[in-house]
Amino acid sequence: MVLLYEINTRVWIFELREKYGSSINLGNIPEIELDEISKYFDWIWFMGIWDHSKIDEKFIEEHPGLINEVEGALDDWQIQDIIGSPYSIKNYKINSIIGDLSDFRNLRERLNKKGVKVMVDFVPNHFGIESRLPLDEPDYFINLEKKPGFEIINLFNKVDTEKGVRWIAHGKDPYFPPWDDTYQVNIFNENLRNYLIKVLKYISSISDGVRCDMSMLLNNEVFDATWGWLNIDKLNALKDEFWNIAIREVKNQNPNFVFLAEVYWDLEVDLLSKGFDYAYEKKLYDNLISKNNNEIFERIMNTKNHIDKMCRFLENHDEDRLSSRMTDLENISAMAIIMTMPGLILIHQGQIEGNKIRVPVQLKRKSKEIAIDKIRFAYEKLFMFHKMIRDGIWIINDVVISNNDDEVNIFSWSWIYDNQVYVIIINNSDKVINSAIEFNFKHDLFNNNRLNYYDHYNSTNSRVSSINNSINWISKPYGINLLEFNQNIDL
């Protein structure tokens, strides 16, 4: 079990400048702030550290959707607050508004000394419209030498390159309009692949891991489905998969470097097979948000063979805030489910405090919100329990509901660590439920008819009867029980 914390780096730096003064950058973060962000986490993902394209008033006026997002997030916004998307990358240099490479190296060194590793972004599908790369190497991108027809012209931009006028496509995925602050790479161009691998090797020399944006878009089949209709010469000439080659070459240089795939469309296992260490678990996220317990359980069972490779989350910079979509009890229950399973758990900055306002990635500041103590205290209990079980063996328990309800509302599993038995029981519903928790392992503890336990979530000692390697349990609505069974517990 690994905990990853996503920080909106530009917003964070500007907040720290309000607190400590304008000289704050990545290289001189006060120690107390580093202690705060690192006390629970194994990794920090510094989202948005690279130099990116700026956007002007004309661009903002032409994008009413962006204005609506900004107005919903920041009541007193001004034009200067909108500084551009960190996913419209000009080049892989540290953005000067937050520091330089020396500052970033210093930050990483300080966090590494605290036992915390550093992750950054890699955005391989596209580059920003202010990048020099499309001008110098237009063939690295999806481009046409002739003006496209009217039906697709909004997909392209006319660019005066070093090799003449080209119409270069904006970055996109198959299901949404193009990102018109970007240009789309041609992953079937071998020189482009070599360039991206060079970038990855550089990133691996200054950080511990990388979160690869929209990774599945570079799969040969996906890319061909997205762009093959253009019938560009040599568009699918390369048969080898980019990720297989890139990850292998980077890990030959740095075997401990970690790759996290942002991936959708049930392509998680495919990306893992290409060498990724972890992959986004979006389907479980969707099930948890929709509160469909049967589908939650089915998804857990369907992914249990690679569950330690899944990156589970309830928030990130792309999704609405959890507290804006769920009650406090629903929020905490969902978090207890993902926080007590193996794999990589992604926590978004502000999630612990119960923030409700999603910050558009183009903004440099956010609204101030008051922390919700109930959520923060619950998360702190989950973090403390996580430390006890993280290196153990995870085993799913069988649950039998006494009223024969067809809906799976109780989630239960055990962790065995250093001969200790920890049992998690979560009622992800608004009902009182009587159930039998049946253990799929043998342990000397269960030779006793009466089991002593300490509940780390509710801070209570008690005992429960053990019958045929199982216990009966009554769960209150959205009840969470984090049990440590130990005959030495003093009652």
PDB file of C-alpha atoms in Angstrom, residues 215-411:
ATOM      1  CA  SER A 215      -1.325   7.304 -21.592  1.00  0.00           C
ATOM      2  CA  MET A 216      -3.680   5.143 -23.644  1.00  0.00           C
ATOM      3  CA  LEU A 217      -3.832   7.723 -26.454  1.00  0.00           C
ATOM      4  CA  LEU A 218      -0.359   6.589 -27.536  1.00  0.00           C
ATOM      5  CA  ASN A 219      -1.342   2.947 -27.932  1.00  0.00           C
ATOM      6  CA  ASN A 220      -1.008   2.091 -31.620  1.00  0.00           C
ATOM      7  CA  GLU A 221      -4.601   0.910 -31.934  1.00  0.00           C
ATOM      8  CA  VAL A 222      -6.061   3.932 -30.126  1.00  0.00           C
ATOM      9  CA  PHE A 223      -3.892   6.391 -32.031  1.00  0.00           C
ATOM     10  CA  ASP A 224      -4.790   4.847 -35.375  1.00  0.00           C
ATOM     11  CA  ALA A 225      -8.495   4.934 -34.475  1.00  0.00           C
ATOM     12  CA  THR A 226      -8.189   8.623 -33.551  1.00  0.00           C
ATOM     13  CA  TRP A 227      -6.137   9.817 -36.517  1.00  0.00           C
ATOM     14  CA  GLY A 228      -6.066   7.070 -39.142  1.00  0.00           C
ATOM     15  CA  TRP A 229      -9.012   8.564 -41.026  1.00  0.00           C
ATOM     16  CA  LEU A 230      -6.702  11.362 -42.226  1.00  0.00           C
ATOM     17  CA  ASN A 231      -4.819   8.819 -44.380  1.00  0.00           C
ATOM     18  CA  ILE A 232      -1.523  10.566 -43.707  1.00  0.00           C
ATOM     19  CA  ASP A 233       1.416   8.777 -45.328  1.00  0.00           C
ATOM     20  CA  LYS A 234       3.268   6.453 -42.926  1.00  0.00           C
ATOM     21  CA  LEU A 235       0.826   7.226 -40.110  1.00  0.00           C
ATOM     22  CA  ASN A 236       0.907   3.660 -38.820  1.00  0.00           C
ATOM     23  CA  ALA A 237       4.274   2.565 -40.178  1.00  0.00           C
ATOM     24  CA  LEU A 238       5.698   1.620 -36.749  1.00  0.00           C
ATOM     25  CA  LYS A 239       4.363  -1.638 -35.340  1.00  0.00           C
ATOM     26  CA  ASP A 240       6.140  -1.640 -31.972  1.00  0.00           C
ATOM     27  CA  GLU A 241       4.305   0.016 -29.102  1.00  0.00           C
ATOM     28  CA  PHE A 242       5.816   3.271 -27.839  1.00  0.00           C
ATOM     29  CA  TRP A 243       5.337   2.490 -24.150  1.00  0.00           C
ATOM     30  CA  ASN A 244       7.054  -0.892 -24.303  1.00  0.00           C
ATOM     31  CA  ILE A 245      10.156   0.728 -25.780  1.00  0.00           C
ATOM     32  CA  ALA A 246      10.127   3.904 -23.683  1.00  0.00           C
ATOM     33  CA  ILE A 247       9.616   2.248 -20.302  1.00  0.00           C
ATOM     34  CA  ARG A 248      12.207  -0.420 -21.028  1.00  0.00           C
ATOM     35  CA  GLU A 249      14.834   2.167 -22.029  1.00  0.00           C
ATOM     36  CA  VAL A 250      14.156   4.403 -19.015  1.00  0.00           C
ATOM     37  CA  LYS A 251      14.206   1.506 -16.554  1.00  0.00           C
ATOM     38  CA  ASN A 252      17.480   0.266 -18.070  1.00  0.00           C
ATOM     39  CA  GLN A 253      18.885   3.637 -17.008  1.00  0.00           C
ATOM     40  CA  ASN A 254      16.969   3.922 -13.726  1.00  0.00           C
ATOM     41  CA  PRO A 255      15.389   0.603 -12.592  1.00  0.00           C
ATOM     42  CA  ASN A 256      13.631   2.164  -9.589  1.00  0.00           C
ATOM     43  CA  PHE A 257      11.879   4.885 -11.577  1.00  0.00           C
ATOM     44  CA  VAL A 258       8.079   4.557 -11.269  1.00  0.00           C
ATOM     45  CA  PHE A 259       5.535   4.976 -14.077  1.00  0.00           C
ATOM     46  CA  LEU A 260       1.887   5.822 -13.302  1.00  0.00           C
ATOM     47  CA  ALA A 261      -0.577   5.689 -16.209  1.00  0.00           C
ATOM     48  CA  GLU A 262      -3.586   7.954 -16.435  1.00  0.00           C
ATOM     49  CA  VAL A 263      -5.742   5.528 -18.405  1.00  0.00           C
ATOM     50  CA  TYR A 264      -9.421   4.944 -19.159  1.00  0.00           C
ATOM     51  CA  TRP A 265     -11.661   2.732 -21.342  1.00  0.00           C
ATOM     52  CA  ASP A 266     -10.745  -0.535 -19.561  1.00  0.00           C
ATOM     53  CA  LEU A 267      -7.166  -0.349 -20.845  1.00  0.00           C
ATOM     54  CA  GLU A 268      -5.559  -0.534 -17.392  1.00  0.00           C
ATOM     55  CA  VAL A 269      -4.293  -4.101 -17.749  1.00  0.00           C
ATOM     56  CA  ASP A 270      -3.000  -3.347 -21.242  1.00  0.00           C
ATOM     57  CA  LEU A 271      -0.900  -0.439 -19.935  1.00  0.00           C
ATOM     58  CA  LEU A 272       0.363  -2.524 -17.019  1.00  0.00           C
ATOM     59  CA  SER A 273       1.459  -5.187 -19.506  1.00  0.00           C
ATOM     60  CA  LYS A 274       3.491  -2.527 -21.326  1.00  0.00           C
ATOM     61  CA  GLY A 275       5.555  -1.857 -18.210  1.00  0.00           C
ATOM     62  CA  PHE A 276       3.651   0.683 -16.125  1.00  0.00           C
ATOM     63  CA  ASP A 277       3.996   0.212 -12.376  1.00  0.00           C
ATOM     64  CA  TYR A 278       0.513   1.579 -11.632  1.00  0.00           C
ATOM     65  CA  ALA A 279      -2.599   2.461 -13.619  1.00  0.00           C
ATOM     66  CA  TYR A 280      -5.611   4.652 -12.842  1.00  0.00           C
ATOM     67  CA  GLU A 281      -8.635   2.746 -11.494  1.00  0.00           C
ATOM     68  CA  LYS A 282     -11.348   4.923 -13.036  1.00  0.00           C
ATOM     69  CA  LYS A 283     -14.110   2.305 -13.121  1.00  0.00           C
ATOM     70  CA  LEU A 284     -13.995   1.784  -9.352  1.00  0.00           C
ATOM     71  CA  TYR A 285     -14.079   5.572  -8.953  1.00  0.00           C
ATOM     72  CA  ASP A 286     -17.231   5.740 -11.095  1.00  0.00           C
ATOM     73  CA  ASN A 287     -18.848   2.928  -9.092  1.00  0.00           C
ATOM     74  CA  LEU A 288     -18.047   4.608  -5.776  1.00  0.00           C
ATOM     75  CA  ILE A 289     -19.346   7.988  -6.931  1.00  0.00           C
ATOM     76  CA  SER A 290     -22.572   6.421  -8.235  1.00  0.00           C
ATOM     77  CA  LYS A 291     -22.885   4.523  -4.913  1.00  0.00           C
ATOM     78  CA  ASN A 292     -23.584   1.223  -6.663  1.00  0.00           C
ATOM     79  CA  ASN A 293     -22.361  -1.288  -4.101  1.00  0.00           C
ATOM     80  CA  ASN A 294     -22.907  -4.353  -6.270  1.00  0.00           C
ATOM     81  CA  GLU A 295     -20.755  -2.859  -9.019  1.00  0.00           C
ATOM     82  CA  ILE A 296     -18.138  -1.745  -6.483  1.00  0.00           C
ATOM     83  CA  PHE A 297     -17.818  -5.305  -5.201  1.00  0.00           C
ATOM     84  CA  GLU A 298     -17.800  -6.783  -8.708  1.00  0.00           C
ATOM     85  CA  ARG A 299     -15.038  -4.395  -9.768  1.00  0.00           C
ATOM     86  CA  ILE A 300     -12.914  -5.258  -6.735  1.00  0.00           C
ATOM     87  CA  MET A 301     -13.279  -8.956  -7.459  1.00  0.00           C
ATOM     88  CA  ASN A 302     -12.521  -8.513 -11.169  1.00  0.00           C
ATOM     89  CA  THR A 303      -9.281  -6.641 -10.464  1.00  0.00           C
ATOM     90  CA  LYS A 304      -8.002  -8.588  -7.457  1.00  0.00           C
ATOM     91  CA  ASN A 305      -5.271 -10.328  -9.486  1.00  0.00           C
ATOM     92  CA  HIS A 306      -3.574  -6.988 -10.155  1.00  0.00           C
ATOM     93  CA  ILE A 307      -5.109  -4.926  -7.368  1.00  0.00           C
ATOM     94  CA  ASP A 308      -1.692  -3.940  -6.007  1.00  0.00           C
ATOM     95  CA  LYS A 309      -0.995  -2.203  -9.343  1.00  0.00           C
ATOM     96  CA  MET A 310      -4.132  -0.060  -9.380  1.00  0.00           C
ATOM     97  CA  CYS A 311      -4.146   3.637  -8.496  1.00  0.00           C
ATOM     98  CA  ARG A 312      -7.416   4.312  -6.702  1.00  0.00           C
ATOM     99  CA  PHE A 313      -8.767   7.791  -6.091  1.00  0.00           C
ATOM    100  CA  LEU A 314     -11.908   9.704  -5.190  1.00  0.00           C
ATOM    101  CA  GLU A 315     -10.585  13.055  -6.381  1.00  0.00           C
ATOM    102  CA  ASN A 316      -7.967  14.552  -8.642  1.00  0.00           C
ATOM    103  CA  HIS A 317      -7.615  17.826 -10.526  1.00  0.00           C
ATOM    104  CA  ASP A 318      -9.909  16.583 -13.332  1.00  0.00           C
ATOM    105  CA  GLU A 319     -12.815  15.468 -11.156  1.00  0.00           C
ATOM    106  CA  ASP A 320     -15.329  17.376  -9.047  1.00  0.00           C
ATOM    107  CA  ARG A 321     -14.558  17.543  -5.356  1.00  0.00           C
ATOM    108  CA  LEU A 322     -15.807  14.541  -3.400  1.00  0.00           C
ATOM    109  CA  SER A 323     -17.435  16.710  -0.730  1.00  0.00           C
ATOM    110  CA  SER A 324     -19.482  18.457  -3.418  1.00  0.00           C
ATOM    111  CA  ARG A 325     -20.956  15.113  -4.515  1.00  0.00           C
ATOM    112  CA  MET A 326     -21.370  13.142  -1.283  1.00  0.00           C
ATOM    113  CA  THR A 327     -22.452  13.631   2.288  1.00  0.00           C
ATOM    114  CA  ASP A 328     -19.708  13.536   4.910  1.00  0.00           C
ATOM    115  CA  LEU A 329     -20.626   9.970   5.892  1.00  0.00           C
ATOM    116  CA  GLU A 330     -20.644   8.789   2.261  1.00  0.00           C
ATOM    117  CA  ASN A 331     -17.307  10.515   1.674  1.00  0.00           C
ATOM    118  CA  ILE A 332     -15.640   8.849   4.653  1.00  0.00           C
ATOM    119  CA  SER A 333     -17.103   5.429   3.873  1.00  0.00           C
ATOM    120  CA  ALA A 334     -15.875   5.525   0.270  1.00  0.00           C
ATOM    121  CA  MET A 335     -12.446   6.630   1.426  1.00  0.00           C
ATOM    122  CA  ALA A 336     -12.300   3.817   3.986  1.00  0.00           C
ATOM    123  CA  ILE A 337     -12.927   1.317   1.187  1.00  0.00           C
ATOM    124  CA  ILE A 338     -10.035   2.451  -1.004  1.00  0.00           C
ATOM    125  CA  MET A 339      -7.676   3.280   1.885  1.00  0.00           C
ATOM    126  CA  THR A 340      -7.773  -0.263   3.262  1.00  0.00           C
ATOM    127  CA  MET A 341      -7.030  -2.053  -0.019  1.00  0.00           C
ATOM    128  CA  PRO A 342      -3.641  -2.790  -1.615  1.00  0.00           C
ATOM    129  CA  GLY A 343      -2.143  -0.631  -4.346  1.00  0.00           C
ATOM    130  CA  LEU A 344      -1.547   3.083  -4.830  1.00  0.00           C
ATOM    131  CA  ILE A 345      -3.989   5.485  -3.165  1.00  0.00           C
ATOM    132  CA  LEU A 346      -4.121   8.998  -4.621  1.00  0.00           C
ATOM    133  CA  ILE A 347      -5.228  11.808  -2.300  1.00  0.00           C
ATOM    134  CA  HIS A 348      -5.902  15.221  -3.824  1.00  0.00           C
ATOM    135  CA  GLN A 349      -4.813  18.447  -2.131  1.00  0.00           C
ATOM    136  CA  GLY A 350      -7.818  19.784  -0.184  1.00  0.00           C
ATOM    137  CA  GLN A 351      -9.567  16.405  -0.052  1.00  0.00           C
ATOM    138  CA  ILE A 352      -8.532  15.753   3.553  1.00  0.00           C
ATOM    139  CA  GLU A 353     -10.070  19.076   4.557  1.00  0.00           C
ATOM    140  CA  GLY A 354     -13.331  18.385   2.718  1.00  0.00           C
ATOM    141  CA  ASN A 355     -12.889  21.171   0.150  1.00  0.00           C
ATOM    142  CA  LYS A 356     -15.853  21.456  -2.217  1.00  0.00           C
ATOM    143  CA  ILE A 357     -14.581  23.714  -5.009  1.00  0.00           C
ATOM    144  CA  ARG A 358     -12.665  22.183  -7.908  1.00  0.00           C
ATOM    145  CA  VAL A 359      -9.845  24.436  -9.104  1.00  0.00           C
ATOM    146  CA  PRO A 360      -9.531  24.727 -12.910  1.00  0.00           C
ATOM    147  CA  VAL A 361      -5.948  23.906 -13.882  1.00  0.00           C
ATOM    148  CA  GLN A 362      -5.599  27.284 -15.632  1.00  0.00           C
ATOM    149  CA  LEU A 363      -5.867  29.218 -12.339  1.00  0.00           C
ATOM    150  CA  LYS A 364      -3.003  30.343 -10.135  1.00  0.00           C
ATOM    151  CA  ARG A 365      -5.112  30.762  -6.993  1.00  0.00           C
ATOM    152  CA  LYS A 366      -8.196  29.269  -5.390  1.00  0.00           C
ATOM    153  CA  SER A 367     -10.980  30.222  -3.030  1.00  0.00           C
ATOM    154  CA  LYS A 368     -10.333  29.854   0.673  1.00  0.00           C
ATOM    155  CA  GLU A 369     -12.457  27.145   2.289  1.00  0.00           C
ATOM    156  CA  ILE A 370     -13.012  26.135   5.896  1.00  0.00           C
ATOM    157  CA  ALA A 371     -11.918  22.587   6.694  1.00  0.00           C
ATOM    158  CA  ILE A 372     -14.628  20.112   7.704  1.00  0.00           C
ATOM    159  CA  ASP A 373     -13.335  18.684  10.992  1.00  0.00           C
ATOM    160  CA  LYS A 374     -15.417  15.511  10.773  1.00  0.00           C
ATOM    161  CA  ILE A 375     -13.795  14.556   7.468  1.00  0.00           C
ATOM    162  CA  ARG A 376     -10.295  15.583   8.503  1.00  0.00           C
ATOM    163  CA  PHE A 377     -10.425  13.581  11.749  1.00  0.00           C
ATOM    164  CA  ALA A 378     -11.758  10.514   9.913  1.00  0.00           C
ATOM    165  CA  TYR A 379      -8.962  10.698   7.341  1.00  0.00           C
ATOM    166  CA  GLU A 380      -6.381  10.990  10.110  1.00  0.00           C
ATOM    167  CA  LYS A 381      -7.681   7.759  11.676  1.00  0.00           C
ATOM    168  CA  LEU A 382      -7.473   6.032   8.301  1.00  0.00           C
ATOM    169  CA  PHE A 383      -3.915   7.263   7.817  1.00  0.00           C
ATOM    170  CA  MET A 384      -2.862   5.915  11.207  1.00  0.00           C
ATOM    171  CA  PHE A 385      -4.469   2.530  10.530  1.00  0.00           C
ATOM    172  CA  HIS A 386      -2.846   2.420   7.101  1.00  0.00           C
ATOM    173  CA  LYS A 387       0.590   2.432   8.758  1.00  0.00           C
ATOM    174  CA  MET A 388      -0.296  -0.750  10.671  1.00  0.00           C
ATOM    175  CA  ILE A 389      -1.494  -2.806   7.709  1.00  0.00           C
ATOM    176  CA  ARG A 390       0.443  -1.460   4.735  1.00  0.00           C
ATOM    177  CA  ASP A 391       3.063  -4.231   4.631  1.00  0.00           C
ATOM    178  CA  GLY A 392       0.690  -7.093   5.371  1.00  0.00           C
ATOM    179  CA  ILE A 393      -1.164  -9.707   3.339  1.00  0.00           C
ATOM    180  CA  TRP A 394      -4.648  -8.733   2.118  1.00  0.00           C
ATOM    181  CA  ILE A 395      -7.451 -11.319   2.082  1.00  0.00           C
ATOM    182  CA  ILE A 396     -11.083 -10.674   1.115  1.00  0.00           C
ATOM    183  CA  ASN A 397     -13.613 -11.941   3.665  1.00  0.00           C
ATOM    184  CA  ASP A 398     -16.917 -13.536   2.703  1.00  0.00           C
ATOM    185  CA  VAL A 399     -19.973 -11.642   3.924  1.00  0.00           C
ATOM    186  CA  VAL A 400     -23.370 -13.250   4.499  1.00  0.00           C
ATOM    187  CA  ILE A 401     -26.216 -10.790   5.110  1.00  0.00           C
ATOM    188  CA  SER A 402     -28.811 -12.131   7.540  1.00  0.00           C
ATOM    189  CA  ASN A 403     -31.833 -10.728   5.682  1.00  0.00           C
ATOM    190  CA  ASN A 404     -30.713 -12.199   2.332  1.00  0.00           C
ATOM    191  CA  ASP A 405     -30.504  -8.745   0.760  1.00  0.00           C
ATOM    192  CA  ASP A 406     -29.303  -9.029  -2.840  1.00  0.00           C
ATOM    193  CA  GLU A 407     -27.358  -5.773  -2.596  1.00  0.00           C
ATOM    194  CA  VAL A 408     -23.780  -5.954  -1.352  1.00  0.00           C
ATOM    195  CA  ASN A 409     -23.607  -3.226   1.291  1.00  0.00           C
ATOM    196  CA  ILE A 410     -20.930  -4.634   3.589  1.00  0.00           C
ATOM    197  CA  PHE A 411     -17.307  -4.629   2.450  1.00  0.00           C
TER     198      PHE A 411
END
